[in-house]
Amino acid sequence: PRTRAARRRAGRNVPDALGAPDTSITRANSTRTRETRTKTAAQPKIMRLATTAALTLVHAVAGLQTPRVDRRALLAGGAAAVVAPRPSANAATIFDLSLPFKGKEVPLAKFQGKAHLVVNIKMDDPVAGANFNAMRYIASTYPDLRVWAVPTEQGYYEPDVSELVRAKAYQQFGFGTYPTAVVFDKVDIIGNTRHPLYTYLCSYPNPNGVGRLTLNYEKFLLDGDGKPLRRYPRKFTPYDFEADVAAAVEGRPLAAPTAAFKDAWVKADQDAKKGEYSFRAQYNVWDQSEPSRDWDGLAELSFT
């Protein structure tokens, strides 16, 4: 069965393609024996333990510690709710990581500023214009800020190759002036093949309690050391949180989340469940055994 409800009716416990197990179980039928009901009742605890173990393993592979979450603070919208995981000795900070740029792996240290905004982008998303215009504005207004735009093949299909994505961002929206505004090459940002940068960022859950990306144009505001300060949904553009950016650049604490911020995440939660531009298991995201590859031309087919 394709839907979660159908899986429950079938009595299955199937992990979804985004790496988050579906822990719901079918209630014991009245005809089941006491022994069967006891085993079934124990399954949620077992699944929680398995989920925790899996999350720990993911962080270990990526060189990160599993974060601890203060859920009351999380609902208030602050990334301070999470005790920051520290990269391992192989990656003391996120600036020891690299992202592909123009076909080469480039250390993020070359793009470091006093604050950072990381955005997963899709050029043909209807909100691309609103987000890119705000991203260009914020990058030009705060020259000590670094805006990192990260395209991906995952989710709603990105038909353009990385170099064309960069060209369109600059030609259509004026975004892409080094070093304040950069469009990297495509990487995976969901599932077991996601880039270590997103493994780290997604250890900071959004105010809905979800760690993984759920929509295009989710935005992470980081301080000068690369620690996430706050996370913003798809339709909440940098125009809406300019005050947060100014505080981050100046090294000041962020103000309490606004009502508009909280409302935007409520709507984002609804959009994530049925929106065309969300990352949804078995709809536009599937399990992958290998990372996605950007299209590299027709050379393999003997075309030049």
mmCIF file of C-alpha atoms in Angstrom:
data_model
loop_
_atom_site.group_PDB
_atom_site.id
_atom_site.type_symbol
_atom_site.label_atom_id
_atom_site.label_comp_id
_atom_site.label_asym_id
_atom_site.label_seq_id
_atom_site.Cartn_x
_atom_site.Cartn_y
_atom_site.Cartn_z
ATOM 1 C CA PRO A 1 0.000 0.000 0.000
ATOM 2 C CA ARG A 2 1.314 3.464 -0.923
ATOM 3 C CA THR A 3 -0.217 5.579 1.824
ATOM 4 C CA ARG A 4 0.701 5.536 5.478
ATOM 5 C CA ALA A 5 -2.900 4.828 6.457
ATOM 6 C CA ALA A 6 -3.000 1.872 4.085
ATOM 7 C CA ARG A 7 0.185 0.511 5.595
ATOM 8 C CA ARG A 8 -1.385 0.726 9.032
ATOM 9 C CA ARG A 9 -4.427 -1.170 7.803
ATOM 10 C CA ALA A 10 -2.151 -3.819 6.362
ATOM 11 C CA GLY A 11 -0.361 -4.095 9.690
ATOM 12 C CA ARG A 12 2.985 -3.122 8.235
ATOM 13 C CA ASN A 13 5.816 -1.068 9.694
ATOM 14 C CA VAL A 14 7.646 0.267 6.645
ATOM 15 C CA PRO A 15 10.410 2.921 6.721
ATOM 16 C CA ASP A 16 9.768 5.751 4.312
ATOM 17 C CA ALA A 17 12.196 6.779 1.588
ATOM 18 C CA LEU A 18 13.430 9.760 3.586
ATOM 19 C CA GLY A 19 14.976 7.543 6.229
ATOM 20 C CA ALA A 20 12.361 8.114 8.969
ATOM 21 C CA PRO A 21 10.671 4.897 10.134
ATOM 22 C CA ASP A 22 6.887 4.823 10.230
ATOM 23 C CA THR A 23 6.394 3.796 13.844
ATOM 24 C CA SER A 24 2.620 3.428 13.664
ATOM 25 C CA ILE A 25 1.307 -0.077 14.258
ATOM 26 C CA THR A 26 -2.053 -1.729 13.821
ATOM 27 C CA ARG A 27 -4.146 -2.098 16.938
ATOM 28 C CA ALA A 28 -4.523 -5.644 18.126
ATOM 29 C CA ASN A 29 -7.708 -7.259 16.927
ATOM 30 C CA SER A 30 -10.030 -8.516 19.607
ATOM 31 C CA THR A 31 -9.353 -12.080 18.455
ATOM 32 C CA ARG A 32 -5.606 -11.842 19.107
ATOM 33 C CA THR A 33 -4.155 -13.610 22.054
ATOM 34 C CA ARG A 34 -2.828 -11.745 25.108
ATOM 35 C CA GLU A 35 0.701 -12.726 24.102
ATOM 36 C CA THR A 36 0.334 -11.159 20.661
ATOM 37 C CA ARG A 37 -1.127 -7.962 22.137
ATOM 38 C CA THR A 38 1.795 -7.711 24.544
ATOM 39 C CA LYS A 39 4.320 -8.024 21.705
ATOM 40 C CA THR A 40 2.461 -5.482 19.618
ATOM 41 C CA ALA A 41 2.290 -2.987 22.478
ATOM 42 C CA ALA A 42 6.056 -3.246 22.898
ATOM 43 C CA GLN A 43 6.768 -2.349 19.277
ATOM 44 C CA PRO A 44 6.612 1.479 19.623
ATOM 45 C CA LYS A 45 9.313 1.425 22.319
ATOM 46 C CA ILE A 46 11.443 -0.908 20.209
ATOM 47 C CA MET A 47 11.008 1.320 17.157
ATOM 48 C CA ARG A 48 11.946 4.434 19.166
ATOM 49 C CA LEU A 49 15.112 2.707 20.302
ATOM 50 C CA ALA A 50 15.854 1.620 16.744
ATOM 51 C CA THR A 51 15.255 5.141 15.447
ATOM 52 C CA THR A 52 17.589 6.607 18.077
ATOM 53 C CA ALA A 53 20.248 4.051 17.194
ATOM 54 C CA ALA A 54 19.884 4.813 13.489
ATOM 55 C CA LEU A 55 20.170 8.574 14.095
ATOM 56 C CA THR A 56 23.285 7.997 16.203
ATOM 57 C CA LEU A 57 24.777 5.910 13.395
ATOM 58 C CA VAL A 58 24.041 8.618 10.801
ATOM 59 C CA HIS A 59 25.764 11.236 12.916
ATOM 60 C CA ALA A 60 28.701 8.935 13.571
ATOM 61 C CA VAL A 61 29.214 8.339 9.854
ATOM 62 C CA ALA A 62 29.053 12.078 9.203
ATOM 63 C CA GLY A 63 31.411 12.800 12.106
ATOM 64 C CA LEU A 64 28.708 14.363 14.287
ATOM 65 C CA GLN A 65 27.324 13.749 17.729
ATOM 66 C CA THR A 66 23.597 13.150 18.136
ATOM 67 C CA PRO A 67 22.005 16.390 19.396
ATOM 68 C CA ARG A 68 19.785 16.754 22.443
ATOM 69 C CA VAL A 69 16.557 18.657 21.945
ATOM 70 C CA ASP A 70 14.691 20.903 24.363
ATOM 71 C CA ARG A 71 11.226 20.500 22.837
ATOM 72 C CA ARG A 72 9.625 23.427 24.703
ATOM 73 C CA ALA A 73 12.300 25.761 23.379
ATOM 74 C CA LEU A 74 11.983 24.176 19.943
ATOM 75 C CA LEU A 75 8.309 25.130 19.742
ATOM 76 C CA ALA A 76 9.374 28.697 20.476
ATOM 77 C CA GLY A 77 11.229 28.623 17.179
ATOM 78 C CA GLY A 78 14.851 28.849 18.299
ATOM 79 C CA ALA A 79 17.728 26.607 17.230
ATOM 80 C CA ALA A 80 19.119 27.152 20.725
ATOM 81 C CA ALA A 81 16.723 24.372 21.706
ATOM 82 C CA VAL A 82 19.278 21.930 20.321
ATOM 83 C CA VAL A 83 22.578 21.223 22.043
ATOM 84 C CA ALA A 84 24.987 21.699 19.158
ATOM 85 C CA PRO A 85 26.559 18.539 17.741
ATOM 86 C CA ARG A 86 30.268 18.918 17.153
ATOM 87 C CA PRO A 87 31.974 17.627 14.017
ATOM 88 C CA SER A 88 34.638 15.003 14.646
ATOM 89 C CA ALA A 89 38.382 15.511 14.555
ATOM 90 C CA ASN A 90 38.185 15.051 10.786
ATOM 91 C CA ALA A 91 35.890 18.085 10.541
ATOM 92 C CA ALA A 92 36.328 20.466 13.448
ATOM 93 C CA THR A 93 33.781 22.890 11.952
ATOM 94 C CA ILE A 94 31.537 22.955 8.895
ATOM 95 C CA PHE A 95 34.238 25.041 7.218
ATOM 96 C CA ASP A 96 36.362 21.897 7.013
ATOM 97 C CA LEU A 97 33.659 20.455 4.751
ATOM 98 C CA SER A 98 33.504 21.194 1.028
ATOM 99 C CA LEU A 99 30.810 21.637 -1.611
ATOM 100 C CA PRO A 100 31.139 21.165 -5.364
ATOM 101 C CA PHE A 101 31.493 24.449 -7.239
ATOM 102 C CA LYS A 102 32.009 24.558 -10.999
ATOM 103 C CA GLY A 103 32.861 20.881 -11.017
ATOM 104 C CA LYS A 104 35.432 20.965 -8.216
ATOM 105 C CA GLU A 105 35.229 20.347 -4.492
ATOM 106 C CA VAL A 106 35.838 23.679 -2.774
ATOM 107 C CA PRO A 107 36.287 24.090 1.031
ATOM 108 C CA LEU A 108 33.500 26.074 2.637
ATOM 109 C CA ALA A 109 36.217 28.067 4.390
ATOM 110 C CA LYS A 110 36.551 30.031 1.131
ATOM 111 C CA PHE A 111 32.961 31.229 1.595
ATOM 112 C CA GLN A 112 33.062 32.097 5.295
ATOM 113 C CA GLY A 113 31.591 35.335 6.653
ATOM 114 C CA LYS A 114 30.301 36.777 9.903
ATOM 115 C CA ALA A 115 26.961 35.043 9.312
ATOM 116 C CA HIS A 116 25.606 32.610 6.726
ATOM 117 C CA LEU A 117 22.289 31.778 5.073
ATOM 118 C CA VAL A 118 21.998 28.311 3.504
ATOM 119 C CA VAL A 119 19.098 27.749 1.078
ATOM 120 C CA ASN A 120 18.106 24.665 -0.952
ATOM 121 C CA ILE A 121 16.818 25.992 -4.284
ATOM 122 C CA LYS A 122 14.704 24.947 -7.296
ATOM 123 C CA MET A 123 14.628 27.295 -10.256
ATOM 124 C CA ASP A 124 11.116 26.471 -11.465
ATOM 125 C CA ASP A 125 9.436 26.605 -8.058
ATOM 126 C CA PRO A 126 6.778 29.366 -8.118
ATOM 127 C CA VAL A 127 8.381 31.001 -5.074
ATOM 128 C CA ALA A 128 11.850 31.104 -6.680
ATOM 129 C CA GLY A 129 11.510 34.760 -7.684
ATOM 130 C CA ALA A 130 10.379 35.956 -4.264
ATOM 131 C CA ASN A 131 13.170 34.057 -2.540
ATOM 132 C CA PHE A 132 15.962 34.979 -4.967
ATOM 133 C CA ASN A 133 15.043 38.660 -4.955
ATOM 134 C CA ALA A 134 15.115 38.680 -1.159
ATOM 135 C CA MET A 135 18.366 36.672 -1.125
ATOM 136 C CA ARG A 136 19.988 39.173 -3.495
ATOM 137 C CA TYR A 137 18.782 42.075 -1.371
ATOM 138 C CA ILE A 138 20.019 40.600 1.884
ATOM 139 C CA ALA A 139 23.421 39.676 0.404
ATOM 140 C CA SER A 140 23.972 43.168 -0.973
ATOM 141 C CA THR A 141 22.692 44.945 2.146
ATOM 142 C CA TYR A 142 24.863 42.955 4.546
ATOM 143 C CA PRO A 143 28.274 42.438 2.883
ATOM 144 C CA ASP A 144 29.556 40.386 5.837
ATOM 145 C CA LEU A 145 26.777 37.860 5.232
ATOM 146 C CA ARG A 146 27.353 34.855 2.965
ATOM 147 C CA VAL A 147 24.354 33.367 1.149
ATOM 148 C CA TRP A 148 24.862 29.783 -0.052
ATOM 149 C CA ALA A 149 22.327 28.536 -2.597
ATOM 150 C CA VAL A 150 22.336 24.753 -2.969
ATOM 151 C CA PRO A 151 20.511 23.117 -5.915
ATOM 152 C CA THR A 152 19.585 19.436 -5.960
ATOM 153 C CA GLU A 153 18.229 16.725 -8.244
ATOM 154 C CA GLN A 154 16.060 15.380 -5.437
ATOM 155 C CA GLY A 155 12.396 16.175 -4.992
ATOM 156 C CA TYR A 156 10.646 18.101 -7.744
ATOM 157 C CA TYR A 157 12.928 17.613 -10.756
ATOM 158 C CA GLU A 158 15.573 20.264 -11.527
ATOM 159 C CA PRO A 159 15.918 20.133 -15.331
ATOM 160 C CA ASP A 160 18.917 22.475 -15.605
ATOM 161 C CA VAL A 161 22.527 21.471 -15.055
ATOM 162 C CA SER A 162 24.412 23.247 -12.292
ATOM 163 C CA GLU A 163 26.149 25.734 -14.569
ATOM 164 C CA LEU A 164 22.824 26.739 -16.138
ATOM 165 C CA VAL A 165 21.242 27.093 -12.687
ATOM 166 C CA ARG A 166 24.048 29.526 -11.804
ATOM 167 C CA ALA A 167 23.583 31.447 -15.041
ATOM 168 C CA LYS A 168 19.810 31.735 -14.603
ATOM 169 C CA ALA A 169 20.132 32.857 -10.980
ATOM 170 C CA TYR A 170 22.381 35.690 -12.093
ATOM 171 C CA GLN A 171 20.596 36.669 -15.314
ATOM 172 C CA GLN A 172 17.050 36.492 -13.972
ATOM 173 C CA PHE A 173 17.541 37.630 -10.379
ATOM 174 C CA GLY A 174 20.994 39.228 -10.186
ATOM 175 C CA PHE A 175 22.053 36.618 -7.610
ATOM 176 C CA GLY A 176 25.564 35.181 -7.688
ATOM 177 C CA THR A 177 28.105 37.880 -6.899
ATOM 178 C CA TYR A 178 31.132 36.269 -5.251
ATOM 179 C CA PRO A 179 31.814 36.050 -2.349
ATOM 180 C CA THR A 180 28.540 37.251 -0.810
ATOM 181 C CA ALA A 181 26.164 35.151 -2.944
ATOM 182 C CA VAL A 182 27.124 31.743 -4.339
ATOM 183 C CA VAL A 183 25.225 29.029 -6.212
ATOM 184 C CA PHE A 184 26.968 25.685 -5.709
ATOM 185 C CA ASP A 185 26.691 22.566 -7.859
ATOM 186 C CA LYS A 186 23.885 20.098 -7.185
ATOM 187 C CA VAL A 187 24.155 17.769 -4.170
ATOM 188 C CA ASP A 188 21.789 15.396 -2.411
ATOM 189 C CA ILE A 189 20.062 16.947 0.590
ATOM 190 C CA ILE A 190 17.663 14.149 1.602
ATOM 191 C CA GLY A 191 18.044 10.543 2.721
ATOM 192 C CA ASN A 192 21.070 8.318 3.154
ATOM 193 C CA THR A 193 23.024 9.991 0.320
ATOM 194 C CA ARG A 194 22.637 13.574 1.537
ATOM 195 C CA HIS A 195 25.700 15.771 1.795
ATOM 196 C CA PRO A 196 27.367 15.991 5.252
ATOM 197 C CA LEU A 197 26.512 19.693 5.386
ATOM 198 C CA TYR A 198 22.805 18.841 5.347
ATOM 199 C CA THR A 199 23.267 15.958 7.757
ATOM 200 C CA TYR A 200 24.629 18.566 10.151
ATOM 201 C CA LEU A 201 22.020 21.262 9.431
ATOM 202 C CA CYS A 202 19.103 18.846 9.696
ATOM 203 C CA SER A 203 20.194 17.812 13.185
ATOM 204 C CA TYR A 204 18.471 21.088 14.141
ATOM 205 C CA PRO A 205 14.731 20.313 13.846
ATOM 206 C CA ASN A 206 12.296 22.878 12.554
ATOM 207 C CA PRO A 207 9.590 24.252 14.913
ATOM 208 C CA ASN A 208 7.326 21.390 13.784
ATOM 209 C CA GLY A 209 9.823 18.927 15.255
ATOM 210 C CA VAL A 210 11.032 17.624 11.870
ATOM 211 C CA GLY A 211 14.756 17.392 11.217
ATOM 212 C CA ARG A 212 14.944 16.522 7.527
ATOM 213 C CA LEU A 213 14.123 19.018 4.818
ATOM 214 C CA THR A 214 10.443 19.052 3.944
ATOM 215 C CA LEU A 215 10.230 21.778 1.248
ATOM 216 C CA ASN A 216 12.235 23.710 -1.318
ATOM 217 C CA TYR A 217 13.740 26.999 -0.129
ATOM 218 C CA GLU A 218 14.146 26.043 3.503
ATOM 219 C CA LYS A 219 16.638 28.463 4.980
ATOM 220 C CA PHE A 220 19.182 28.033 7.781
ATOM 221 C CA LEU A 221 20.687 31.143 9.380
ATOM 222 C CA LEU A 222 24.142 30.345 10.814
ATOM 223 C CA ASP A 223 26.479 32.398 12.952
ATOM 224 C CA GLY A 224 30.113 33.103 12.098
ATOM 225 C CA ASP A 225 31.178 29.689 13.411
ATOM 226 C CA GLY A 226 28.579 27.849 11.339
ATOM 227 C CA LYS A 227 26.155 27.078 14.176
ATOM 228 C CA PRO A 228 22.468 27.245 13.174
ATOM 229 C CA LEU A 229 20.584 30.079 14.848
ATOM 230 C CA ARG A 230 17.148 29.730 13.260
ATOM 231 C CA ARG A 231 15.425 27.858 10.441
ATOM 232 C CA TYR A 232 12.845 29.373 8.059
ATOM 233 C CA PRO A 233 10.235 27.788 5.761
ATOM 234 C CA ARG A 234 9.777 28.021 2.001
ATOM 235 C CA LYS A 235 7.442 31.025 1.826
ATOM 236 C CA PHE A 236 9.178 33.028 4.558
ATOM 237 C CA THR A 237 11.767 35.036 2.621
ATOM 238 C CA PRO A 238 14.784 36.992 3.917
ATOM 239 C CA TYR A 239 12.675 40.154 3.673
ATOM 240 C CA ASP A 240 10.605 38.664 6.492
ATOM 241 C CA PHE A 241 13.558 37.961 8.793
ATOM 242 C CA GLU A 242 15.951 40.787 7.978
ATOM 243 C CA ALA A 243 16.119 41.686 11.679
ATOM 244 C CA ASP A 244 17.470 38.196 12.419
ATOM 245 C CA VAL A 245 20.119 38.582 9.703
ATOM 246 C CA ALA A 246 21.214 41.949 11.067
ATOM 247 C CA ALA A 247 21.544 40.499 14.567
ATOM 248 C CA ALA A 248 23.517 37.494 13.315
ATOM 249 C CA VAL A 249 25.958 39.654 11.336
ATOM 250 C CA GLU A 250 26.493 41.920 14.355
ATOM 251 C CA GLY A 251 26.898 38.966 16.724
ATOM 252 C CA ARG A 252 23.785 39.844 18.746
ATOM 253 C CA PRO A 253 21.219 37.318 20.052
ATOM 254 C CA LEU A 254 18.178 36.883 17.849
ATOM 255 C CA ALA A 255 14.908 38.353 19.064
ATOM 256 C CA ALA A 256 12.049 36.059 20.015
ATOM 257 C CA PRO A 257 10.266 34.488 17.022
ATOM 258 C CA THR A 258 7.443 36.582 15.609
ATOM 259 C CA ALA A 259 3.849 35.477 15.210
ATOM 260 C CA ALA A 260 4.340 35.590 11.435
ATOM 261 C CA PHE A 261 7.283 33.184 11.741
ATOM 262 C CA LYS A 262 5.244 30.710 13.788
ATOM 263 C CA ASP A 263 2.293 30.970 11.411
ATOM 264 C CA ALA A 264 4.571 30.376 8.418
ATOM 265 C CA TRP A 265 5.761 27.089 9.918
ATOM 266 C CA VAL A 266 2.178 25.980 10.636
ATOM 267 C CA LYS A 267 1.353 26.526 6.955
ATOM 268 C CA ALA A 268 4.622 24.887 5.906
ATOM 269 C CA ASP A 269 3.664 21.758 7.825
ATOM 270 C CA GLN A 270 0.442 21.528 5.840
ATOM 271 C CA ASP A 271 2.282 22.211 2.581
ATOM 272 C CA ALA A 272 4.859 19.526 3.360
ATOM 273 C CA LYS A 273 2.174 16.856 3.572
ATOM 274 C CA LYS A 274 0.569 17.460 0.191
ATOM 275 C CA GLY A 275 2.413 20.231 -1.641
ATOM 276 C CA GLU A 276 3.942 19.651 -5.051
ATOM 277 C CA TYR A 277 7.188 21.299 -3.979
ATOM 278 C CA SER A 278 7.694 19.247 -0.820
ATOM 279 C CA PHE A 279 9.969 16.235 -0.385
ATOM 280 C CA ARG A 280 7.568 13.301 -0.120
ATOM 281 C CA ALA A 281 8.408 9.622 0.059
ATOM 282 C CA GLN A 282 7.350 7.572 -2.973
ATOM 283 C CA TYR A 283 6.034 10.747 -4.623
ATOM 284 C CA ASN A 284 9.193 12.563 -5.648
ATOM 285 C CA VAL A 285 11.827 11.024 -3.343
ATOM 286 C CA TRP A 286 12.937 7.393 -3.267
ATOM 287 C CA ASP A 287 15.659 5.396 -1.564
ATOM 288 C CA GLN A 288 18.988 5.771 -3.352
ATOM 289 C CA SER A 289 21.984 3.452 -3.263
ATOM 290 C CA GLU A 290 24.260 6.080 -4.839
ATOM 291 C CA PRO A 291 24.349 9.902 -4.819
ATOM 292 C CA SER A 292 22.606 11.716 -7.660
ATOM 293 C CA ARG A 293 24.725 12.814 -10.599
ATOM 294 C CA ASP A 294 24.392 16.037 -12.516
ATOM 295 C CA TRP A 295 23.954 15.583 -16.267
ATOM 296 C CA ASP A 296 27.414 15.848 -17.858
ATOM 297 C CA GLY A 297 26.535 16.002 -21.525
ATOM 298 C CA LEU A 298 26.488 13.420 -24.289
ATOM 299 C CA ALA A 299 30.153 12.438 -24.170
ATOM 300 C CA GLU A 300 29.308 8.951 -22.919
ATOM 301 C CA LEU A 301 27.101 8.474 -25.986
ATOM 302 C CA SER A 302 29.950 9.523 -28.333
ATOM 303 C CA PHE A 303 28.444 12.978 -28.907
ATOM 304 C CA THR A 304 30.537 16.109 -28.491
#
